[in-house]
Structures are given as C-alpha cells and as structure tokens.
Coordinates of C-alpha atoms in Angstrom, one line a residue:
M1 CA -101.0 49.9 83.1
C2 CA -102.0 52.9 82.8
L3 CA -99.5 54.9 84.6
E4 CA -96.9 52.7 82.7
R5 CA -97.8 53.4 79.6
T6 CA -97.9 57.1 80.5
L7 CA -94.9 56.7 81.4
L8 CA -93.7 54.7 78.8
I9 CA -95.7 58.3 76.1
V10 CA -93.6 60.1 78.5
L11 CA -89.9 58.4 78.3
A12 CA -90.2 58.1 74.7
G13 CA -91.5 62.0 74.1
F14 CA -88.5 63.2 76.4
S15 CA -86.2 61.3 73.8
F16 CA -87.6 62.9 70.6
C17 CA -87.7 66.1 71.7
C18 CA -84.1 66.5 73.6
Q19 CA -81.6 65.8 70.0
A20 CA -77.4 65.6 70.6
Q21 CA -75.8 69.2 71.4
S22 CA -73.1 67.9 68.6
P23 CA -73.3 64.9 67.0
T24 CA -69.6 63.8 68.7
R25 CA -69.8 64.9 71.8
A26 CA -68.9 62.1 74.0
Y27 CA -71.5 61.5 76.7
R28 CA -70.6 59.1 79.6
Q29 CA -73.8 58.9 81.7
E30 CA -77.5 57.0 80.6
V31 CA -80.0 56.9 82.4
S32 CA -83.3 53.9 81.8
F33 CA -86.8 52.5 82.5
A34 CA -87.8 49.0 82.6
L35 CA -91.5 47.4 82.7
D36 CA -92.3 44.2 83.6
N37 CA -95.1 42.7 82.8
D38 CA -98.2 39.8 82.0
V39 CA -101.5 41.5 81.8
I40 CA -99.6 42.4 78.0
L41 CA -99.9 38.3 77.3
F42 CA -103.1 38.9 79.4
I43 CA -102.3 36.5 82.4
D44 CA -102.1 37.7 85.5
R45 CA -99.3 35.7 87.6
Y46 CA -96.3 34.7 89.2
Y47 CA -94.1 37.3 88.5
S48 CA -96.9 39.7 87.5
A49 CA -94.7 43.5 87.6
G50 CA -91.3 45.3 88.0
H51 CA -90.1 48.3 87.2
H52 CA -86.0 49.2 87.8
F53 CA -84.8 51.9 87.2
S54 CA -80.5 52.4 86.2
Y55 CA -77.3 55.3 86.1
R56 CA -74.9 53.9 84.1
T57 CA -71.2 55.8 83.4
L58 CA -68.0 54.9 81.7
L59 CA -65.5 55.3 84.8
P60 CA -61.5 56.7 84.0
S61 CA -59.8 54.6 81.9
K62 CA -56.7 54.3 80.4
S63 CA -57.6 53.0 77.9
S64 CA -58.7 55.2 74.5
T65 CA -60.3 52.7 73.1
A66 CA -63.6 50.7 74.1
R67 CA -61.7 46.8 74.5
N68 CA -60.6 47.5 78.1
Q69 CA -62.7 49.2 79.4
H70 CA -65.2 49.6 82.7
L71 CA -69.0 50.9 83.7
L72 CA -70.6 51.2 86.7
S73 CA -74.2 50.6 87.8
V74 CA -76.6 51.8 90.7
N75 CA -79.9 49.8 89.7
L76 CA -83.0 50.5 91.7
G77 CA -86.3 48.2 91.2
N78 CA -89.1 46.1 92.5
A79 CA -91.1 43.3 92.2
I80 CA -94.1 41.5 92.7
F81 CA -95.2 38.1 93.2
T82 CA -98.8 36.3 93.0
S83 CA -100.9 33.0 93.4
R84 CA -102.0 31.2 89.5
K85 CA -105.3 33.3 90.3
I86 CA -105.0 36.0 92.7
R87 CA -108.7 35.6 93.3
F88 CA -108.1 32.7 96.1
A89 CA -107.8 33.4 99.5
N90 CA -107.3 30.0 101.1
T91 CA -103.3 27.9 100.6
M92 CA -105.0 25.9 100.2
N93 CA -105.7 26.6 95.6
M94 CA -102.3 28.1 95.6
D95 CA -99.9 26.9 93.7
R96 CA -97.5 29.7 95.4
P97 CA -97.2 32.1 98.0
Y98 CA -97.0 35.9 97.2
A99 CA -94.4 38.8 98.1
G100 CA -93.3 41.8 97.6
Y101 CA -90.3 43.1 97.0
Y102 CA -87.7 45.9 96.3
Y103 CA -83.7 46.2 96.0
G104 CA -81.1 48.3 95.3
A105 CA -78.0 47.6 93.5
L106 CA -74.6 48.1 92.4
S107 CA -73.1 46.4 89.4
I108 CA -69.5 47.0 87.7
S109 CA -69.0 45.5 84.2
R110 CA -65.7 45.0 83.0
L111 CA -66.0 45.2 78.5
T112 CA -63.6 44.0 76.7
S113 CA -63.4 43.2 73.3
R114 CA -66.1 40.6 73.0
A115 CA -66.9 39.7 76.6
V116 CA -68.2 41.5 79.3
Q117 CA -68.1 40.1 82.6
S118 CA -70.8 42.2 85.6
W119 CA -70.5 41.1 89.3
D120 CA -73.2 42.8 91.6
A121 CA -74.1 43.4 95.3
E122 CA -77.9 43.2 95.6
V123 CA -79.1 44.4 99.2
G124 CA -83.2 44.3 99.5
V125 CA -86.3 44.2 101.4
V126 CA -89.2 41.1 101.4
G127 CA -92.3 41.1 102.8
E128 CA -95.2 43.2 104.6
Q129 CA -92.1 45.9 105.4
T130 CA -92.0 46.8 101.6
G131 CA -95.8 48.1 101.3
I132 CA -96.5 46.5 98.4
S133 CA -99.4 44.5 99.6
Q134 CA -101.4 47.5 99.8
L135 CA -100.5 49.1 96.6
H136 CA -101.0 46.6 95.0
T137 CA -104.2 46.2 96.3
W138 CA -105.2 49.7 95.5
W139 CA -103.9 49.2 92.5
H140 CA -106.2 46.2 90.9
E141 CA -108.7 48.5 93.1
K142 CA -107.9 51.4 90.9
T143 CA -107.3 50.3 88.2
G144 CA -111.1 47.5 88.2
F145 CA -108.5 44.6 88.1
Q146 CA -109.7 42.1 90.7
E147 CA -108.5 41.9 93.6
P148 CA -105.9 39.8 94.7
R149 CA -107.0 38.2 98.1
G150 CA -103.0 36.3 98.9
W151 CA -101.8 38.5 99.8
R152 CA -102.4 37.3 104.3
W153 CA -99.9 34.4 102.7
Q154 CA -96.7 36.5 102.0
I155 CA -93.2 35.9 101.7
A156 CA -92.3 36.5 106.5
N157 CA -90.6 40.3 106.5
E158 CA -86.3 40.2 106.0
V159 CA -83.7 41.9 104.8
V160 CA -81.9 40.4 101.6
F161 CA -78.3 40.5 100.5
N162 CA -77.1 38.5 97.7
L163 CA -74.2 38.8 95.0
N164 CA -74.4 37.7 91.7
Y165 CA -71.5 37.3 88.3
R166 CA -71.8 36.9 84.5
F167 CA -70.3 36.1 82.2
Q168 CA -70.8 36.6 78.8
K169 CA -69.3 36.2 75.6
A170 CA -70.2 36.4 71.1
Y171 CA -68.6 34.6 69.2
L172 CA -69.4 36.0 65.5
L173 CA -70.9 33.6 62.5
A174 CA -71.7 35.3 59.6
P175 CA -71.8 38.9 59.1
H176 CA -75.0 39.8 60.3
L177 CA -75.0 36.4 62.5
D178 CA -73.3 36.1 65.8
V179 CA -74.2 33.8 68.9
V180 CA -74.3 35.3 73.3
T181 CA -73.4 33.0 75.6
S182 CA -73.7 33.4 79.0
S183 CA -72.9 32.3 82.7
T184 CA -74.1 33.9 85.7
V185 CA -74.3 32.9 89.4
S186 CA -75.8 33.8 91.9
A187 CA -75.3 33.2 95.5
G188 CA -77.1 35.4 98.6
T189 CA -80.4 35.3 101.2
A190 CA -82.1 35.7 98.4
S191 CA -81.2 33.7 95.9
N192 CA -78.7 31.2 94.9
K193 CA -78.6 29.9 91.7
I194 CA -76.6 29.3 88.3
N195 CA -78.0 29.9 84.8
Q196 CA -76.3 29.0 81.1
Q197 CA -77.7 30.8 78.2
V198 CA -76.9 30.6 74.7
T199 CA -78.1 33.9 72.2
F200 CA -78.3 34.0 68.8
R201 CA -78.3 38.1 66.9
F202 CA -79.1 38.5 63.8
A203 CA -79.9 42.1 61.8
R204 CA -77.0 45.3 62.9
F205 CA -75.4 44.2 66.3
R206 CA -72.9 45.9 67.7
P207 CA -69.9 43.9 69.3
L208 CA -71.3 42.6 72.7
S209 CA -69.2 45.5 74.9
Q210 CA -70.4 48.6 73.1
S211 CA -74.5 47.1 72.8
V212 CA -77.5 47.9 74.2
F213 CA -77.5 44.3 74.9
T214 CA -75.1 44.5 77.5
N215 CA -76.5 47.8 78.3
S216 CA -73.4 49.3 77.5
T217 CA -73.5 51.3 74.5
L218 CA -71.3 54.7 76.1
A219 CA -68.6 52.6 75.4
Y220 CA -69.6 53.0 71.5
T221 CA -66.0 55.1 69.9
G222 CA -67.5 54.6 66.6
N223 CA -69.9 57.3 64.5
S224 CA -73.1 58.1 65.9
T225 CA -74.6 58.2 62.9
H226 CA -74.5 54.0 63.0
T227 CA -78.3 53.0 64.0
E228 CA -77.8 49.1 65.7
A229 CA -81.3 47.0 64.8
F230 CA -81.5 43.8 65.2
F231 CA -83.7 40.7 67.0
F232 CA -82.7 37.9 69.1
I233 CA -83.5 33.9 69.9
G234 CA -81.7 32.3 73.1
G235 CA -83.3 29.7 75.4
G236 CA -81.1 28.6 78.6
A237 CA -81.4 26.9 82.2
D238 CA -81.1 28.1 86.2
Y239 CA -80.3 25.4 88.5
V240 CA -82.4 26.7 91.4
I241 CA -80.0 25.8 94.7
S242 CA -83.3 28.1 96.5
N243 CA -84.9 31.3 97.1
I244 CA -86.9 33.0 98.8
F245 CA -90.0 34.0 97.0
L246 CA -91.3 31.0 97.0
E247 CA -89.8 28.8 99.9
G248 CA -89.1 31.5 102.4
S249 CA -86.1 32.9 104.9
L250 CA -83.2 30.7 105.1
F251 CA -83.2 31.1 108.7
S252 CA -85.2 28.7 110.6
N253 CA -86.6 31.4 112.8
N254 CA -88.0 33.2 110.3
P255 CA -90.5 31.3 108.6
S256 CA -93.2 32.6 106.1
Q257 CA -96.6 30.8 107.2
F258 CA -97.5 29.6 103.8
T259 CA -94.4 28.8 100.9
V260 CA -93.7 26.0 98.8
D261 CA -90.5 23.8 97.2
A262 CA -88.8 25.0 94.1
A263 CA -88.1 23.5 90.9
T264 CA -84.8 22.7 90.3
W265 CA -84.5 22.9 87.3
V266 CA -86.6 25.8 85.0
F267 CA -85.9 27.0 81.7
R268 CA -85.9 30.4 80.5
G269 CA -86.4 31.2 76.5
Q270 CA -86.2 34.6 75.7
A271 CA -87.1 36.7 71.8
G272 CA -87.3 40.3 71.4
F273 CA -85.9 43.3 68.9
M274 CA -83.2 45.8 70.2
Y275 CA -82.8 49.6 69.2
S276 CA -79.9 51.9 69.3
Q277 CA -79.3 55.6 67.9
K278 CA -77.5 58.1 69.2
R279 CA -78.3 58.7 72.8
N280 CA -81.4 56.4 72.6
S281 CA -82.3 52.8 72.7
F282 CA -85.4 50.6 73.6
Q283 CA -86.1 47.2 74.1
V284 CA -89.3 44.5 74.0
V285 CA -88.7 41.1 75.4
M286 CA -90.6 38.5 75.6
N287 CA -89.9 36.2 78.5
G288 CA -90.7 32.7 79.1
L289 CA -90.0 30.0 81.3
T290 CA -91.7 26.6 82.4
R291 CA -92.7 25.9 85.9
E292 CA -90.5 27.5 89.3
M293 CA -92.3 24.9 91.6
Q294 CA -93.8 21.3 91.7
R295 CA -97.4 23.0 91.8
G296 CA -97.3 25.9 88.8
T297 CA -97.4 25.9 85.9
A298 CA -95.1 27.7 82.9
H299 CA -95.5 31.5 82.9
G300 CA -94.4 34.6 80.4
Y301 CA -94.1 38.1 80.2
M302 CA -93.1 41.0 78.3
R303 CA -90.2 43.6 78.7
L304 CA -90.1 47.2 77.9
A305 CA -87.2 49.4 78.0
F306 CA -85.8 52.4 77.8
A307 CA -82.3 54.0 78.3
R308 CA -81.0 57.8 77.6
Q309 CA -77.4 59.4 77.1
L310 CA -76.7 62.4 79.3

C-alpha cells in the first residue's frame, strides 16, 4: 500500500504542476493509471489487488464533432487473487485457488452521440510463470502483512486469450440525471460470461461519448474550463460460463492442483465519484459483488484512478 500511495501522490503532483500550454489546445493522447485494492476496506481476500496502465489516442476522423469518433486504447496490467484467509496452507480450508495474472490488451471504441461501443482483444499469462507469487510474498514480508501461504496451489501456467465486446448507452432523465445501460460479452480461454449493468449518474456530467465514465474525455470539444463532476450508483449481474482463475484451464491436458466451481450468477454493485477538468481526470469507485464460487462470500474493493491528457 505504501508504494501505491506514493504513486498516487506523484501522479497527483504531476497533474497540478504541469498546466496546459493553452486552454484551446486539443489533446489527442492520454495516459492513465488505476489501483484496485481491498485493504482500503480492511480486508484482504479474493481479488486482492490490481494495477492497470492505459494509453489512449483518438484516431483520425473525417468528422469535425465528437459524434462519430474512434478511440484506440493500449492496456497493460496485473491482478492478484487469493483465498479468503491467506494464512491457510491446506486446500481443505481454502475457498478458492490463488492466481496471478499479467495481461496486455488492445481496445477500439466507437463514440457516437449517446452510445459507446468497445471491442477488446486481450492476451495474458497466468500461473507461477508470472512471478506474482514471489512478488506478493515479498511485499507482505516487507510491509508486515500476514504471509500468504497458499501460493503452492495456484492456477497452473497458461497463456490465455480473450475477446470482449461492450455496448453502453445513456438516457437523459432530467437536466442533472441520466441512466446508462451497459451490456458486455466476454469469450475466450480466460473468461466466458455475459454482463448487464444499469448505472445512474447525477450532478454535472458530460455526454457518454465525451465523459470520464467511458474514458473518452479526449473526444470532448467544449469549453476547456468546463468541469465534469458527478456521483454515480449502479448494479448488475454476470452470467458466468467459465472462469480460469477459479476453475483452471479449459483444456484437460493442463489441470491445476486445486480448483473450485464458479458461481453461475454473480451480482455486482458500484458507487463513486468522477471528476474531469482540462487535462486531468480522477475516479474513486467502490465495487461490491456477491460470492464468485460455491463456498465463497461477498467481496468488495476500491478503485482509485488518475488520467492525464498529453
């Protein structure tokens, strides 16, 4: 957590020290960094931590408005999954396997007046080959947290590939209130699922295709001094077909030593605050979800994210 706090302080300081050269300059590139962790909620289990870096750029367009543009994103990151009690070393006491994951993804989003469509291609590696087990153990030792003892039962090594499609559309209910529907389909060797979510935004928000909510502030063409600041709350459900981080590989010739059955239905909730002005964007998001496996319990974690246009 000390490292993550330091990174946030550095990024925040950079955003306030480096001001835009001109209030009318159009920026077409953006970098962002997001931290996921449940320690903020005084727990340490399941999706324990994640670190995500993204680079985005607007693709050349014949359109002079933000009503029909395309946004290209390159994403890199990692994720750590552990059992509910990390002091347990025996699978009889564990409710899920450990897993470490590194990934890279390429995403293209089509931005229209009230809708955003995104196509993602993700390639990653899972298992001991990631080195996350050693890193996680070392970090807990250095920071004084409990030693995670279940890494010997982590998901087996594998290279995975996933395709994801998301469609988001906004419906204005009042001058400062709208509802966003989000439908996602994921297919591949890492995760196969269908998600449907509904989110309410209230206060000062921009159109969906120009908002920090969809990481599309690069497409904003209005007054550069205009601030986007809004709260949101929403929920949805996953219909889960398979999950490598719980059930191991889809291929019978690559079994993991310890796996559990994934829950067919997982219900999710989100709430938080997002802010964007000029070149900088911030997000604070609370995530909650029901049990992901048969013997599991509910879980929650927080995301802190910062983005800066270049």
